[in-house]
Amino acid sequence: MPTRILPAGADPDAVRSLVTLLSQLPDAEPQPPVTDSTQLVDALARLAAESVDELPEVVVVHERIGPVPALELIREVALRFPAVGVILVTTDASPGLFAAAMDSGARGLVPLPLSYEELANRVQAVAQWSTGVRRHLGHGADTFGGVGGTVVTVSGAKGGVGATLTAVQLALAAQASGRPTALVDLDLQTGDIASYLDVQFRRSVVDLAAINDISPRVLADAVFRHDSGLALLLAPAEGERGEEVTDRAARQIIGALRARYEVVVVDCGAQLGAAGAAAVETADTALLVVTPDVVAVRAAKRTVRMWDRLQIRKAEETTAVVNRHTRGTEIQPPLVQRITGTAVARTAVPANFKELQAVVDAGRVHELDARSSVKQALWALAGELGLAKAPEGASHRGGGRSRGDRGPVSFRRRKE
């Protein structure tokens, strides 16, 4: 969902420069600027009279605005429109002014001359705060009013079977169907979601590991809002820091996400750690991605047996997803089911790396062509799992239920 930003300032050149920079921010929707304090308050009042949802998420106030001084204007906006986040743009970035701006109700301060990175970071943080406030108040398009979202984990039977691609496309399908979705990278040492989605980030799941009470604001500060609308909680850039995410931290993080998003997709990778084990154990649906070759199927069998021994999850509560499927291979989904003891998804994902190579190399997996047979299969899988509406007439390439494939598609763990 685009972030609506309302610029306010009396200096035409400064406002023009501000609007130009705001227009370059990802997923930003600058509104026509207002030139004085009266116009700003009147504009917000008109929008609020229609609905709180009509208000912009962010108001950017230039220090040279009148007739009401900037800090007094910010205080009035914060009091009258508490779901709107206000950013002050000023030449004075001293601690004294920063404290005064915060006391007046500003959610951030950006120094002049404007820096793209500084402005982008502050707008993103304030927009997430505003969205969280509206969700808490019962407003906003991505409000989730259920008792808890659906958590789906995606694990690989071994490395290189396509677990990350599967997780990303399932999350994109859920988000595209109108369900607020978070995508979490718990492949803590070798996670690639940021690379697949062309994301530069500063915060990661590690920033939440030591926090005992994850508030909506703290969660919003750690989450990266992608152009697709996905909320991303990424693996740390320094893989060794993954050890800081314990099983207890993982449970708390997933619980916080479950409370804020309707769908939470977790990429657990192929290596079992404490955090990944906790995620698989608490998930509503646990997927295990396997390719139709002897090595991968044996690895899948080892994985489900290990999960069972460690009392993480039983084989019959796990759903295997066959990736890179071809009708000519000797290993078909019913055989995977018999060997592993898992359920097998009806939808098998076809082998067609040529469709993927360009977007994978560019780090733009979210731009995979809708005509791609791989994308169609993965989005059909999302529909099969109840994460998104399956496209009408979607073809489950090689994934139709075969004779002897009597297992259910997936099992939802009962909440105790």
XYZ file of C-alpha atoms in Angstrom, residues 202-399:
198
model
C 19.975 -2.005 8.386
C 17.798 -3.858 10.882
C 17.229 -7.586 11.120
C 15.616 -10.252 13.251
C 18.639 -10.035 15.576
C 17.518 -6.562 16.688
C 14.450 -8.168 18.280
C 16.243 -11.112 19.886
C 17.067 -9.443 23.202
C 13.759 -7.592 23.621
C 11.439 -9.145 26.170
C 8.325 -7.189 25.229
C 8.034 -6.559 21.492
C 5.655 -3.623 21.129
C 4.057 -2.726 17.785
C 6.391 0.245 17.483
C 9.501 -1.854 18.154
C 8.328 -4.435 15.632
C 7.598 -1.754 13.030
C 11.106 -0.325 13.442
C 12.667 -3.732 12.708
C 10.454 -4.591 9.727
C 11.334 -3.476 6.199
C 8.372 -2.550 3.993
C 9.014 -3.880 0.493
C 7.666 -2.337 -2.722
C 5.335 -5.332 -3.065
C 3.707 -4.480 0.283
C 5.375 -7.357 2.106
C 6.683 -6.723 5.596
C 10.179 -8.217 5.668
C 12.037 -9.332 8.789
C 15.433 -10.294 7.453
C 18.347 -12.449 8.513
C 21.406 -10.574 9.817
C 24.049 -9.490 7.338
C 26.652 -10.970 9.703
C 25.785 -14.665 9.818
C 27.581 -15.290 13.100
C 25.027 -13.060 14.852
C 22.329 -15.599 14.069
C 23.269 -17.404 17.279
C 21.704 -14.518 19.198
C 18.241 -15.610 18.054
C 17.319 -18.323 20.555
C 14.274 -20.577 20.449
C 12.612 -18.360 23.046
C 13.312 -15.246 20.982
C 11.970 -16.930 17.844
C 8.725 -17.869 19.582
C 8.275 -14.327 20.842
C 9.051 -12.768 17.460
C 6.695 -15.084 15.598
C 4.016 -14.467 18.210
C 4.349 -10.708 17.740
C 4.128 -11.080 13.966
C 1.161 -13.438 14.225
C -0.683 -10.781 16.216
C -0.033 -8.074 13.593
C -0.294 -9.894 10.261
C -2.849 -12.224 8.767
C -0.191 -14.412 7.143
C 3.374 -15.009 8.353
C 5.677 -16.994 6.044
C 8.978 -18.131 7.576
C 11.951 -19.319 5.519
C 13.788 -21.763 7.803
C 16.424 -22.860 5.290
C 17.862 -26.374 5.295
C 19.888 -26.300 8.530
C 18.052 -26.916 11.781
C 18.838 -24.436 14.534
C 17.046 -23.513 17.735
C 15.116 -20.654 16.116
C 14.059 -22.691 13.103
C 13.001 -25.612 15.271
C 10.809 -23.326 17.376
C 9.233 -21.898 14.225
C 8.451 -25.323 12.749
C 7.014 -26.516 16.048
C 4.647 -23.566 16.445
C 3.633 -23.239 12.769
C 0.102 -23.918 11.584
C 1.527 -25.462 8.412
C 5.080 -26.760 7.961
C 6.276 -27.236 4.398
C 9.290 -29.318 3.440
C 10.555 -28.600 -0.073
C 12.078 -31.559 -1.894
C 13.264 -32.185 -5.444
C 12.465 -35.481 -7.208
C 15.892 -37.077 -6.866
C 17.203 -39.778 -4.582
C 19.534 -37.538 -2.570
C 16.859 -34.945 -1.792
C 14.194 -37.526 -0.923
C 16.586 -39.295 1.433
C 17.405 -35.932 3.005
C 13.687 -35.241 3.450
C 13.247 -38.591 5.159
C 16.150 -37.829 7.522
C 14.676 -34.411 8.273
C 11.200 -35.620 9.221
C 12.684 -38.421 11.340
C 14.875 -35.882 13.138
C 11.905 -33.586 13.720
C 10.019 -36.536 15.173
C 12.894 -37.607 17.464
C 13.266 -34.049 18.756
C 9.482 -33.797 19.189
C 9.372 -30.793 16.884
C 6.777 -32.126 14.482
C 5.446 -35.473 13.329
C 5.842 -36.593 9.737
C 2.097 -36.722 9.144
C 1.854 -33.093 10.287
C 4.307 -32.000 7.608
C 3.506 -31.229 3.970
C 6.104 -32.021 1.327
C 6.255 -29.789 -1.747
C 7.833 -31.335 -4.820
C 9.888 -28.743 -6.701
C 11.446 -29.072 -10.180
C 8.960 -31.762 -11.077
C 8.858 -33.421 -14.477
C 6.517 -36.156 -15.597
C 9.401 -38.218 -16.948
C 11.246 -38.695 -13.648
C 10.924 -41.976 -11.757
C 10.301 -40.159 -8.462
C 6.737 -38.829 -8.420
C 4.818 -37.184 -5.541
C 3.093 -40.430 -4.386
C 6.507 -42.059 -3.966
C 7.760 -39.055 -1.962
C 4.749 -39.479 0.299
C 5.375 -43.192 0.853
C 9.078 -42.734 1.580
C 8.820 -39.726 3.898
C 5.480 -40.430 5.567
C 4.430 -36.827 5.010
C 1.432 -35.403 3.249
C 2.259 -34.178 -0.248
C 0.851 -31.001 -1.752
C -1.332 -31.559 -4.811
C 0.547 -28.779 -6.574
C 3.996 -29.746 -7.797
C 6.297 -27.007 -9.077
C 7.645 -27.633 -12.596
C 11.314 -27.630 -13.506
C 11.871 -24.497 -15.575
C 14.890 -22.554 -14.371
C 15.079 -20.559 -17.596
C 11.984 -18.643 -16.433
C 13.721 -17.779 -13.188
C 17.296 -17.063 -14.159
C 16.890 -13.423 -15.194
C 14.925 -12.316 -12.102
C 17.111 -14.352 -9.739
C 20.312 -12.869 -11.181
C 18.796 -9.366 -10.963
C 17.537 -9.913 -7.432
C 13.986 -9.095 -8.572
C 12.121 -12.338 -7.917
C 8.981 -10.323 -7.144
C 8.920 -9.278 -10.818
C 8.670 -12.839 -12.132
C 6.340 -12.871 -15.140
C 2.782 -13.869 -14.284
C 2.866 -16.220 -17.273
C 5.710 -18.189 -15.715
C 4.699 -21.801 -15.085
C 6.793 -21.762 -11.890
C 5.008 -18.686 -10.547
C 1.596 -20.060 -11.504
C 2.336 -23.290 -9.666
C 3.620 -21.560 -6.526
C 0.659 -19.186 -6.417
C -1.665 -22.157 -6.944
C 0.109 -23.788 -3.992
C -0.660 -20.675 -1.938
C -4.321 -21.122 -2.857
C -4.178 -24.806 -1.946
C -2.787 -23.935 1.482
C -5.468 -21.295 2.059
C -3.015 -18.392 1.943
C -4.493 -16.870 -1.202
C -7.298 -17.399 -3.647
C -6.147 -19.920 -6.218
C -6.379 -18.540 -9.762
C -9.245 -19.975 -11.742
C -8.164 -22.749 -14.026
C -4.684 -22.819 -12.502
C -2.669 -25.730 -13.728
C -1.014 -27.895 -11.076
C 1.798 -29.082 -13.265
C 2.434 -32.670 -12.368
C 0.794 -31.994 -9.039
